[in-house]
CSV table of C-alpha atoms and ligand atoms in Angstrom, one decimal:
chain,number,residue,atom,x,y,z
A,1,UNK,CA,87.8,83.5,121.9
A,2,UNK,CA,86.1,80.7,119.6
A,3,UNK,CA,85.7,78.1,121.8
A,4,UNK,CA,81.5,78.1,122.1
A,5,UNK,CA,81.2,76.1,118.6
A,6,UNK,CA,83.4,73.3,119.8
A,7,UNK,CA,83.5,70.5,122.6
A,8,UNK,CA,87.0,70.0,122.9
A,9,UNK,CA,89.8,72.2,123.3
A,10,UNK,CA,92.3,72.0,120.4
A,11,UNK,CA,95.2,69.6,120.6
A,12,UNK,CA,98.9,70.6,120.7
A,13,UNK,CA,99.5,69.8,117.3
A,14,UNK,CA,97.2,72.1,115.8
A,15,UNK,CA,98.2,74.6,118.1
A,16,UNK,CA,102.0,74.1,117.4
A,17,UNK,CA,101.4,74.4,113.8
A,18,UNK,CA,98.5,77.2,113.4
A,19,UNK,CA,100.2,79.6,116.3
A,20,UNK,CA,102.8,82.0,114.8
A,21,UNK,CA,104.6,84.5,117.1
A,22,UNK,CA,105.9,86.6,114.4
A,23,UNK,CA,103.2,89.1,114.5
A,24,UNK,CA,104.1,89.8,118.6
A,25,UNK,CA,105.5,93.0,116.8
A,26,UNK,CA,102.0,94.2,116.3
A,27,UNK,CA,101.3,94.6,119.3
A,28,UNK,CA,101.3,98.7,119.5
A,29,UNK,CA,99.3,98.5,116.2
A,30,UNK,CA,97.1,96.2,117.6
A,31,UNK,CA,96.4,98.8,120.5
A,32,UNK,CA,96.1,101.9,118.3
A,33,UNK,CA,93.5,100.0,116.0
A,34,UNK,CA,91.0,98.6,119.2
A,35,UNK,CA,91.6,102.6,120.6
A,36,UNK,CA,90.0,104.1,117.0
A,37,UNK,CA,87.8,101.0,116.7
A,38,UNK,CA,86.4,101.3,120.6
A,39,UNK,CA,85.5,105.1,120.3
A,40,UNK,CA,84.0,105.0,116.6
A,41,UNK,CA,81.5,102.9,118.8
A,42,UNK,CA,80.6,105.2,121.3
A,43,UNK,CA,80.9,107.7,118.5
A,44,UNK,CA,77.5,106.0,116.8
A,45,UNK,CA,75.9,105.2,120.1
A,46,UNK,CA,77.1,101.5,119.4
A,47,UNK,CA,78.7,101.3,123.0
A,48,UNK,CA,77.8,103.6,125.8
A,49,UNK,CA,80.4,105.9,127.6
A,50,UNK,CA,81.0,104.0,130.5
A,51,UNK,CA,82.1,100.7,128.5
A,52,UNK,CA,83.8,103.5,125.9
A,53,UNK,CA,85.7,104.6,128.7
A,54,UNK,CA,86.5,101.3,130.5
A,55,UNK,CA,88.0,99.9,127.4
A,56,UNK,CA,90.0,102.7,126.6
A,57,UNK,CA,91.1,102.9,129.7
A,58,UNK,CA,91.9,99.0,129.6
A,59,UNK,CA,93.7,99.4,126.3
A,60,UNK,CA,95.7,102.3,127.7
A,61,UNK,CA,97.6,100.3,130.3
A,62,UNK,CA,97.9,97.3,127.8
A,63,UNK,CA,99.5,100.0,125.6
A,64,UNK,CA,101.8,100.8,128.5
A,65,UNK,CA,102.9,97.4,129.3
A,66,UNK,CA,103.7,97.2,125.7
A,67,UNK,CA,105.9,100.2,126.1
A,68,UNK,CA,107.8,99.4,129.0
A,69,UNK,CA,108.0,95.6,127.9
A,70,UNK,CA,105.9,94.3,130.4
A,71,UNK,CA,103.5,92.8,128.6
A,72,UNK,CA,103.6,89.0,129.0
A,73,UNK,CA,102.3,87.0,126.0
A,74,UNK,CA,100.7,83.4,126.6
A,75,UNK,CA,100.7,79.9,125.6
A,76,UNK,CA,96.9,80.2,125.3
A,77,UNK,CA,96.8,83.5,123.2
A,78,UNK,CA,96.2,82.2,119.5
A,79,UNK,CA,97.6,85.9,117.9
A,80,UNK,CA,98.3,89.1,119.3
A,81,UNK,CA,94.5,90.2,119.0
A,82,UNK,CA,93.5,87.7,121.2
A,83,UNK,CA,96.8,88.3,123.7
A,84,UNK,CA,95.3,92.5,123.9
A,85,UNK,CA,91.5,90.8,124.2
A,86,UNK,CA,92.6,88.0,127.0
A,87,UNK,CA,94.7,90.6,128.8
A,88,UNK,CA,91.5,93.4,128.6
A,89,UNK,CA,89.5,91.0,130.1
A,90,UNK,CA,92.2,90.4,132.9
A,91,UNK,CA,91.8,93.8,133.3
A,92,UNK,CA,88.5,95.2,133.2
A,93,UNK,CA,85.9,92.0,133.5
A,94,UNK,CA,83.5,92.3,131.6
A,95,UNK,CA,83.3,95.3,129.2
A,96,UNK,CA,86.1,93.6,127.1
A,97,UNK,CA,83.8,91.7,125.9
A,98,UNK,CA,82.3,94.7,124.2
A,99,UNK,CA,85.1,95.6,122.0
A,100,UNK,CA,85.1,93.3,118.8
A,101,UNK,CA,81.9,94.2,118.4
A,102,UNK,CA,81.3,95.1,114.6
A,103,UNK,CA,84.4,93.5,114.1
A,104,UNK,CA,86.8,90.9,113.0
A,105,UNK,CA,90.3,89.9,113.4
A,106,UNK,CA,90.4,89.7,109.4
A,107,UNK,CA,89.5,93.4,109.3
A,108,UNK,CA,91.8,93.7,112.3
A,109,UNK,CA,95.2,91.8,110.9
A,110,UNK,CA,94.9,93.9,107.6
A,111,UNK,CA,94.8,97.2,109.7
A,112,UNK,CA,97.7,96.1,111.9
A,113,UNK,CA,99.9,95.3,109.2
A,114,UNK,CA,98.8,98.6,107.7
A,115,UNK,CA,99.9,100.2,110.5
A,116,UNK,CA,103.0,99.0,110.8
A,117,UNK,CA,104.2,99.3,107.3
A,118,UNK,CA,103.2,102.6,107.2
A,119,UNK,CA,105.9,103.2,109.8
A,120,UNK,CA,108.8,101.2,108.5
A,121,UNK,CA,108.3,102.6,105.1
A,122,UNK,CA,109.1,106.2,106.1
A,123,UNK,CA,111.9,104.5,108.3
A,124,UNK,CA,113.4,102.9,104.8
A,125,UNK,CA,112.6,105.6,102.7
A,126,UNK,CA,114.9,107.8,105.0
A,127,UNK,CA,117.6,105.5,105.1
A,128,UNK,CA,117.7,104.7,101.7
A,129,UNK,CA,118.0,108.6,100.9
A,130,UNK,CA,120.5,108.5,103.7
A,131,UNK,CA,122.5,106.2,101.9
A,132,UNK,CA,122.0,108.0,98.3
A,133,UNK,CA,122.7,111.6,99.8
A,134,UNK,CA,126.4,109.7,101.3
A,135,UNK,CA,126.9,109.0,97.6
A,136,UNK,CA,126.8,112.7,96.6
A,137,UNK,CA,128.9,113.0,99.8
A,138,UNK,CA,131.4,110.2,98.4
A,139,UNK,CA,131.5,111.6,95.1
A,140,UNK,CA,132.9,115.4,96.5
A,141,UNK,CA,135.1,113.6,99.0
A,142,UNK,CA,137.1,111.5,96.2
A,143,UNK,CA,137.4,115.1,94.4
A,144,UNK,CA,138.9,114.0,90.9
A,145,UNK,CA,139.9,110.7,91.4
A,146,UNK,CA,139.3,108.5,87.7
A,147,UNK,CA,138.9,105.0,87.3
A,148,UNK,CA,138.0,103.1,84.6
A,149,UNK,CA,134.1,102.3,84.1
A,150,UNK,CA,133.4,98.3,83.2
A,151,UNK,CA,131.4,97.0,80.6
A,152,UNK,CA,131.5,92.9,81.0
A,153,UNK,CA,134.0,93.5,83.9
A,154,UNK,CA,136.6,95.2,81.3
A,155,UNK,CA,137.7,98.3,81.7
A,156,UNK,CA,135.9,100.5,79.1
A,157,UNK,CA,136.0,105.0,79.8
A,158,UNK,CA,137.6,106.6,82.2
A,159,UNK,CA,134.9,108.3,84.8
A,160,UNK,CA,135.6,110.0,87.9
A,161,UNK,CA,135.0,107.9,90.6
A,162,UNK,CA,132.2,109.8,91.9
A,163,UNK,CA,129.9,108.9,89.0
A,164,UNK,CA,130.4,105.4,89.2
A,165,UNK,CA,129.8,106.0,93.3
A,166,UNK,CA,126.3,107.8,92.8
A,167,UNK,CA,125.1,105.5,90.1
A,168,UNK,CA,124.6,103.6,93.2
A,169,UNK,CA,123.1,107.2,94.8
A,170,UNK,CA,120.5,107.0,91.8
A,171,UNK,CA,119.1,103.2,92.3
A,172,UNK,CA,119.2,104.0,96.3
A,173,UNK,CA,116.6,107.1,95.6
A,174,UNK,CA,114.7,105.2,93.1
A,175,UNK,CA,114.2,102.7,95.8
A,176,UNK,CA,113.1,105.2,98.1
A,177,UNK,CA,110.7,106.3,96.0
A,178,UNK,CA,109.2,103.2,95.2
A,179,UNK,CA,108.5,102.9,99.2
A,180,UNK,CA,106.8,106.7,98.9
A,181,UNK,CA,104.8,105.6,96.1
A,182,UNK,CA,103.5,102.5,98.1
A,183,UNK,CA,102.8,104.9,101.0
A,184,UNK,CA,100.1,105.9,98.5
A,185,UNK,CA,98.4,103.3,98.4
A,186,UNK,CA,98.9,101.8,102.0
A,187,UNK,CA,96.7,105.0,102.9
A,188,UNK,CA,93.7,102.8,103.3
A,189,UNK,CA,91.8,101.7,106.1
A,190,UNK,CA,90.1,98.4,106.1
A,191,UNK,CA,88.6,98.7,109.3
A,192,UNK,CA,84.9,98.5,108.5
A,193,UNK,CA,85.2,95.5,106.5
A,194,UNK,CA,84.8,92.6,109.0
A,195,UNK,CA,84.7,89.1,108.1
A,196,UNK,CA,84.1,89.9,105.1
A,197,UNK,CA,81.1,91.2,104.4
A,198,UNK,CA,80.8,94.4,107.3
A,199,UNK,CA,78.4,94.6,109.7
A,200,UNK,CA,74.7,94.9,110.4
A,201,UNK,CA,75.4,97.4,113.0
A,202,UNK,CA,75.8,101.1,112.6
A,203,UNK,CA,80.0,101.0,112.4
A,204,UNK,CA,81.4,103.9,110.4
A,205,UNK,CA,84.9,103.6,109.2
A,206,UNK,CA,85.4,106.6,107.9
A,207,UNK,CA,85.3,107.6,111.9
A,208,UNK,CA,88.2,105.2,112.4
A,209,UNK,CA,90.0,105.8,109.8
A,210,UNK,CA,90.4,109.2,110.2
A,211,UNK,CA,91.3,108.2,113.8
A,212,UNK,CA,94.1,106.6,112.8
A,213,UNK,CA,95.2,109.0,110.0
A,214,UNK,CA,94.3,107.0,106.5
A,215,UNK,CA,93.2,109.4,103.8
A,216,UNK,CA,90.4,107.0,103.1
A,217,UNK,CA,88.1,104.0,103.6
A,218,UNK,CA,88.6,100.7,101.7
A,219,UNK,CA,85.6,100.2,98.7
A,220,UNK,CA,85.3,97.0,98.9
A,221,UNK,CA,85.3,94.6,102.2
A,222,UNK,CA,86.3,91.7,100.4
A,223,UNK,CA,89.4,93.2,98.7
A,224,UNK,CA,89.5,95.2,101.7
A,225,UNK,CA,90.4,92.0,104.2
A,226,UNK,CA,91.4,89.2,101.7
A,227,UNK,CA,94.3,91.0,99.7
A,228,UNK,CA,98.1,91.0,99.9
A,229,UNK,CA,99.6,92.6,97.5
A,230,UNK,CA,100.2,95.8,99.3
A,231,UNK,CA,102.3,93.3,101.4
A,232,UNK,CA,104.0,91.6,98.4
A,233,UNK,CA,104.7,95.2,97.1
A,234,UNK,CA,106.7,96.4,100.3
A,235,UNK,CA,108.5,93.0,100.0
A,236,UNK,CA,109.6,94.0,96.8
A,237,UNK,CA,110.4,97.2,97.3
A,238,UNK,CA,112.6,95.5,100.1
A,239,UNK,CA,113.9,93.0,97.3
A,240,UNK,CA,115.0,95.5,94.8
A,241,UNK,CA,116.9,97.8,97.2
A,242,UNK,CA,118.7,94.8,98.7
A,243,UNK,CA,119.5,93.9,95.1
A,244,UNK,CA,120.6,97.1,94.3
A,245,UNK,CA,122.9,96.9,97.7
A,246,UNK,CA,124.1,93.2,96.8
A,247,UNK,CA,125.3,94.9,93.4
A,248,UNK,CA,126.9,97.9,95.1
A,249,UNK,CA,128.3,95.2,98.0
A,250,UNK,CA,130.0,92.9,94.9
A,251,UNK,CA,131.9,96.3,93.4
A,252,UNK,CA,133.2,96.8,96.9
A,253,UNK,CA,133.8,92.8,97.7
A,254,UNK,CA,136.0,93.3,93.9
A,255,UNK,CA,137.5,97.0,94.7
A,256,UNK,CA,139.2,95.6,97.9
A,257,UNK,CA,140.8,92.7,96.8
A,258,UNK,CA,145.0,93.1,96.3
A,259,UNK,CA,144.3,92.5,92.4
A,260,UNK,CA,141.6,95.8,92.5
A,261,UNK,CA,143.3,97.8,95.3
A,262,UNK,CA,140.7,100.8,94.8
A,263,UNK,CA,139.5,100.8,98.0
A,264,UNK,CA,140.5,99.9,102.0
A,265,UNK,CA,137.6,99.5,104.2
A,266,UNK,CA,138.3,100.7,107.8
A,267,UNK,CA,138.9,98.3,110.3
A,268,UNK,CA,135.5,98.8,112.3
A,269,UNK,CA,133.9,98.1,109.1
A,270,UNK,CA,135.9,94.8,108.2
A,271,UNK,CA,136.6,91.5,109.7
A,272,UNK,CA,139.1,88.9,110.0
A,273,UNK,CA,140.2,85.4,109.7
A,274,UNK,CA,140.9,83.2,112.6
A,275,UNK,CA,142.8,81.3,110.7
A,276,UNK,CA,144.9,83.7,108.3
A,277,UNK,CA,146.6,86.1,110.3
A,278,UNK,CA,147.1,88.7,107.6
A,279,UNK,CA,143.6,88.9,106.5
A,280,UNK,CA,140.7,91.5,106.4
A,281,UNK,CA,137.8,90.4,105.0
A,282,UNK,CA,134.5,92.8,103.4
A,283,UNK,CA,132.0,90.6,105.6
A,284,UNK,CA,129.5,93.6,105.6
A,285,UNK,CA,129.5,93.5,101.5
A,286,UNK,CA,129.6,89.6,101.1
A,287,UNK,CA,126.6,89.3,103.6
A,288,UNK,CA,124.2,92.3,102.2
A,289,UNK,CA,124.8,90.0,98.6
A,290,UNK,CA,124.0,86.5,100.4
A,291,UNK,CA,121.6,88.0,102.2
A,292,UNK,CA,119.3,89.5,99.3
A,293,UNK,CA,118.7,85.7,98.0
A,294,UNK,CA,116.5,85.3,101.3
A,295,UNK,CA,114.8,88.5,100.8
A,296,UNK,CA,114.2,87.8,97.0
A,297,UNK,CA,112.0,84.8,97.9
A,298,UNK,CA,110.2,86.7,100.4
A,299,UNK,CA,108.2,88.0,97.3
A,300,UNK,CA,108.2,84.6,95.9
A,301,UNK,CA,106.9,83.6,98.8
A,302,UNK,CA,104.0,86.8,98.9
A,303,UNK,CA,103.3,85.9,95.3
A,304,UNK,CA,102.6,82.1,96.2
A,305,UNK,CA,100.4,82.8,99.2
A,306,UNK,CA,98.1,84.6,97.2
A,307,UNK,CA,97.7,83.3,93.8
A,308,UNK,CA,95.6,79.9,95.2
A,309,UNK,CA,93.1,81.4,98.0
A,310,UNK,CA,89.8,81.9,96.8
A,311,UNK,CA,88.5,85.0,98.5
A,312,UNK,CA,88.3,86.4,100.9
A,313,UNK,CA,90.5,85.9,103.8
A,314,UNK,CA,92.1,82.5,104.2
A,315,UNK,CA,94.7,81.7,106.8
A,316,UNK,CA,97.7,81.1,104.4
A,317,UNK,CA,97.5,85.1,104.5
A,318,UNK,CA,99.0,84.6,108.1
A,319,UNK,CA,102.2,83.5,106.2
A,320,UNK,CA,102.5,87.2,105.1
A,321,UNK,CA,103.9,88.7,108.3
A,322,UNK,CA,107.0,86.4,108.7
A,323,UNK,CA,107.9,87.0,105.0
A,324,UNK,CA,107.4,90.7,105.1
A,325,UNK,CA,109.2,91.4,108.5
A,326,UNK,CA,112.3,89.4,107.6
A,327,UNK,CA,112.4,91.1,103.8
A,328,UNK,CA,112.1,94.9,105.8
A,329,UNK,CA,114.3,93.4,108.8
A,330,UNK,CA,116.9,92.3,106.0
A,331,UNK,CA,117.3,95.7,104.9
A,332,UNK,CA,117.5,98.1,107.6
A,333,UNK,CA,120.0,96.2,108.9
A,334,UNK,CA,122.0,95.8,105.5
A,335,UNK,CA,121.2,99.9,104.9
A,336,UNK,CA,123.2,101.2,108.3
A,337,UNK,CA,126.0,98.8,107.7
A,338,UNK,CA,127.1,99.2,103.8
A,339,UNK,CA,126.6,102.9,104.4
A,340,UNK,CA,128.9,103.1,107.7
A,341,UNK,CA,131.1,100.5,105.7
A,342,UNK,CA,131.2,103.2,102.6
A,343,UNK,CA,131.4,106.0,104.7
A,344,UNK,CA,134.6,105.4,106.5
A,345,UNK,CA,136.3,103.6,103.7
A,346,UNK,CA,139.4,104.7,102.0
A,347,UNK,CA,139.4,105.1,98.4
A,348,UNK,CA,142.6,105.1,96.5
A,349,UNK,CA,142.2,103.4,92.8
A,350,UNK,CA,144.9,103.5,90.6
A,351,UNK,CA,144.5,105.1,87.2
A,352,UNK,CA,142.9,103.5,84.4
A,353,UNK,CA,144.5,101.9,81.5
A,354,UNK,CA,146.1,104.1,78.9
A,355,UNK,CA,143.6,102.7,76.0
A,356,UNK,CA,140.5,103.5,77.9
A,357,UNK,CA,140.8,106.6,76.1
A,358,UNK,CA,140.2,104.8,72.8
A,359,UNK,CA,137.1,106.3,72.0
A,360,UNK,CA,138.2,109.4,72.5
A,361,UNK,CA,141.0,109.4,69.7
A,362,UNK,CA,138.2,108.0,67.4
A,363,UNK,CA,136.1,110.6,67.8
A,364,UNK,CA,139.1,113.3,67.5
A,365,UNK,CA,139.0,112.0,63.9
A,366,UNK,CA,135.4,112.1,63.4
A,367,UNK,CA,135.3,115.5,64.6
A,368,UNK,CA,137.7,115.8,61.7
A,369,UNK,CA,134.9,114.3,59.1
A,370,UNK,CA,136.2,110.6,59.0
A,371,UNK,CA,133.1,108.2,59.2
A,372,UNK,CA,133.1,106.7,62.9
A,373,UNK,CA,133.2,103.1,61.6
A,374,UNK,CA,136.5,103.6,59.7
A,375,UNK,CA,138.0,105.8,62.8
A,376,UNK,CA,137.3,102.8,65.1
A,377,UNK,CA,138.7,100.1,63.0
A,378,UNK,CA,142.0,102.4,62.5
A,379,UNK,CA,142.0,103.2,66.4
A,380,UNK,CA,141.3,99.3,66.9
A,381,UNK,CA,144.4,98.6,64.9
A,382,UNK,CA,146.3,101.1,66.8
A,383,UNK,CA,145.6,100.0,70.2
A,384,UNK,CA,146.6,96.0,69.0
A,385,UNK,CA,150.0,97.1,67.3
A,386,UNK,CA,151.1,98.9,70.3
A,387,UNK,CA,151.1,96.0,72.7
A,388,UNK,CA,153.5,97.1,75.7
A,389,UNK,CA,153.3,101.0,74.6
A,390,UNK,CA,149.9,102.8,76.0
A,391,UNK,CA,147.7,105.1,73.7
A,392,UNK,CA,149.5,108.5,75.5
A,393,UNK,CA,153.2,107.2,74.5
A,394,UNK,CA,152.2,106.2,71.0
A,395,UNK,CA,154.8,108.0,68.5
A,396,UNK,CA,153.8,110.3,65.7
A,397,UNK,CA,154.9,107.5,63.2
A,398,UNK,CA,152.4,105.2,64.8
A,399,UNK,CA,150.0,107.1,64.9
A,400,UNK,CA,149.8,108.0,61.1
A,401,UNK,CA,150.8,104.7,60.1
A,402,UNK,CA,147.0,104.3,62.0
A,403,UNK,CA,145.4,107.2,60.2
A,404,UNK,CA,146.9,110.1,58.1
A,405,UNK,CA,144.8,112.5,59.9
A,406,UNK,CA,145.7,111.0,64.0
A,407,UNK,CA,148.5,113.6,65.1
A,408,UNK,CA,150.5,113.4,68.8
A,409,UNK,CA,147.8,116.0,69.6
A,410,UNK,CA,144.9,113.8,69.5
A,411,UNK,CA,146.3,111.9,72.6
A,412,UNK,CA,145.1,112.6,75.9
A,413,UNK,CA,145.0,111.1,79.1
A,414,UNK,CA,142.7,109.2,81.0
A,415,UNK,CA,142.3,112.1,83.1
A,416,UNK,CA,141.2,114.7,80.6
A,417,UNK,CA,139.0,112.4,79.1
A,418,UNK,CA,136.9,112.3,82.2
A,419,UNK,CA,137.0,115.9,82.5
A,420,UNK,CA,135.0,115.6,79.2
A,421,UNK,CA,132.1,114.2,80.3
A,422,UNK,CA,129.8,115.6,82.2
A,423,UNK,CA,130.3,117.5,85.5
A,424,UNK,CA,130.5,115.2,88.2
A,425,UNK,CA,129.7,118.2,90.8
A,426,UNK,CA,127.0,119.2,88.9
A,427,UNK,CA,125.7,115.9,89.2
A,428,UNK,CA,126.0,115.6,93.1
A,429,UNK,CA,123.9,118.5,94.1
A,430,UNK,CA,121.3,117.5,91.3
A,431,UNK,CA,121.0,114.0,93.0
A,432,UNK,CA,121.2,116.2,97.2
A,433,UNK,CA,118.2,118.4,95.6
A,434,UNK,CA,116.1,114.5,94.8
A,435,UNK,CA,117.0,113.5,97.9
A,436,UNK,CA,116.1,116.7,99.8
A,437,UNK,CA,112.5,116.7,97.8
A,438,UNK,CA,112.1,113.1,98.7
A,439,UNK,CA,112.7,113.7,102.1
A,440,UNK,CA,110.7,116.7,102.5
B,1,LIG,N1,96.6,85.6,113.0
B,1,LIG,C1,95.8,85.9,111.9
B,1,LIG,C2,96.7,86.4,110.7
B,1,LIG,O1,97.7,86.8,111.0
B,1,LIG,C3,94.8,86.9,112.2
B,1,LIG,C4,93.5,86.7,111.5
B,1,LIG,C5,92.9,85.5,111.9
B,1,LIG,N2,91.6,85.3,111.4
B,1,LIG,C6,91.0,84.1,111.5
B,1,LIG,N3,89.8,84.1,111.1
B,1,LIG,N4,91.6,83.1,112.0
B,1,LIG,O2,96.3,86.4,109.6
């Protein structure tokens, strides 16, 4: 493909080291690209039919060994541009040698990934609203189950189960929506763009990008074939969700432990020890967590590829592909599995304790005109003189001896307290209508 400007074919090491398989996965991308790129030519009277025709024909059955998983990759192909261009020429002789005209694989590479992350991101954006419409699900399945919610792992209110199920829900569609918004912007084509600089020759990309179905044309050909961020972006939004799940994965890792006992995962969800006969371990949960580490320094790893290559295109951007495949890998996998592992779980927490209603009985005395800083210290005093006895069983001696104006009414259990807050149900088909708009 290069090899006029050198003498000597380039030794193993080099081509150990500069050859990187990872972006095989391009290869239908690849193919749709040289399709749009190949009859934009003949489009402008760049190529003539017969060579239009040949190489589209060419590409055609490279596109169907692709499918069928015939295509054989080899040692000699340097990326997967020049495996499609090698295998064209096997092909069709010599019209193949038409097709990069007016074009480069930097153009080409930024296209291709383009292409393909334009197609995972609606995958993720679907399962991540899958996963956040199962929390609406979760929340009307558990009906009016209450436990307590935590601040610094301590129980604090009493919620129903369902809210603390779709805050979860919430991040999940925020996530997806951060994909949709990057769809936005991935609606660019850079084909057109070259090296670096275009072409002399009559290309139009506005032909091949409507081809392949971007809204637009790049601006600028440098930015155009020598930037990343689009790729760091995706990364990230692949970092967050998996940070989000490695939150949601250590509440479940803590809710099924003996001590927690809110939750029993279902035995095609769990696995065991080989060495502990009696145990069932939350591998699913425990993994999504270790695994979001590696996808975290994915966009470390982004970020550091870019920030010390002058422009335009160096080949550190190669780098990009492995990093943003295993961060998208990383996630659909983890999404299927925490969701199939929530879905078929079994909850059953018991009830929170008796003084998570603390607040509560504070604010039956502010309602009553006493200043909230003096109903919390008397409720704080309460709550520490009755050791053993909860809030609930507290007698009407006690609870004067608190506050002249605390009666037995003002007790209530954990139960009616959450019944206080806001309508969990309410809050389950608001978050089924964002999901349903996100998905539409
Ligand atoms: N394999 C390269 C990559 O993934 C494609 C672009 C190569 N361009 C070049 N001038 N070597 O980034």
């Amino acid at each position: 493909m290069w090899g006029g400007r050198f003498s000597e074919p380039p030794s193993e090491a080099l081509w150990r080291f500069t050859v990187d398989h990872s972006d095989r996965r391009l290869l239908q991308d690849d193919i749709a690209g040289s399709l749009a790129h190949v009859a934009m030519l003949g489009e402008v009277g760049i190529l003539g039919g017969d060579d239009v025709e040949a190489i589209s024909n060419g590409l055609r059955s490279i596109g169907t060994e692709a499918a069928g998983g015939t295509f054989e990759f080899t040692d000699s192909d340097e990326d997967v541009h020049s495996a499609v261009e090698r295998r064209l020429f096997e092909l069709i002789g010599e019209p193949a040698g038409r097709l990069h005209t007016g074009r480069s694989r930097n153009d080409q590479i930024a296209l291709d990934i383009r292409l393909y992350l334009r197609r995972t991101l609606r995958e993720r954006t679907h399962d991540l609203v899958a996963l956040a419409s199962l929390t609406a699900d979760l929340s009307d399945r558990v009906g009016d189950m209450v436990v307590p919610a935590y601040t610094h792992l301590q129980q604090a209110q009493p919620i129903p189960l369902g809210r603390h199920l779709m805050a979860y829900g919430w991040m999940a569609l925020r996530d997806a929506g951060r994909f949709a918004d990057l769809g936005g912007r991935l609606d660019v084509s850079p084909l057109g763009a070259g090296a670096v600089a275009g072409s002399g020759l009559p290309i139009t990309p506005a032909i091949t990008a409507a081809k392949l179905g971007f809204s637009r044309t790049f601006d600028n050909s440098i930015d155009a074939v020598g930037s990343r961020d689009l790729v760091a972006e995706y990364a990230f939004c692949c970092a967050q969700a998996m940070t989000h799940l490695s939150r949601l994965a250590e509440d479940v890792v803590l809710w099924s432990t003996s001590e927690f006992g809110w939750v029993t995962l279902d035995d095609s969800y769990s696995t065991g020890s080989s060495a502990l006969p009696q145990k069932k371990n939350p591998d699913i949960a425990e993994l999504a967590r270790g695994k979001s580490a590696a996808v975290a320094a994915d966009v470390a790893t982004l970020l550091g590829i870019q920030k010390g290559t002058p422009l335009a295109y160096n080949r550190d951007l190669q780098e990009d592909k492995r990093a943003v495949f295993h961060a998208d890998d990383t996630l659909a996998g983890a999404l299927p599995a925490l969701g199939g592992m929530l879905d078929t779980a079994q909850f059953h927490p018991p009830e929170p304790a008796d003084e998570t209603v603390a607040l509560d009985v504070a604010e039956a005395l502010v309602v009553r005109g006493v200043p909230f800083r003096e109903a919390h210290e008397a409720i704080g005093r309460l709550v520490s003189s009755l050791q053993d006895v909860g809030l609930g069983d507290a007698t009407a001696e006690q609870l004067a001896a608190a506050h002249p104006l605390l009666t037995p009414a003002d007790g209530l259990t954990v139960g009616e307290s959450a019944r206080r807050r806001p309508s969990v149900a309410e809050e389950a088909s608001r978050l089924r209508s964002a999901c349903e708009a996100l998905a539409a």
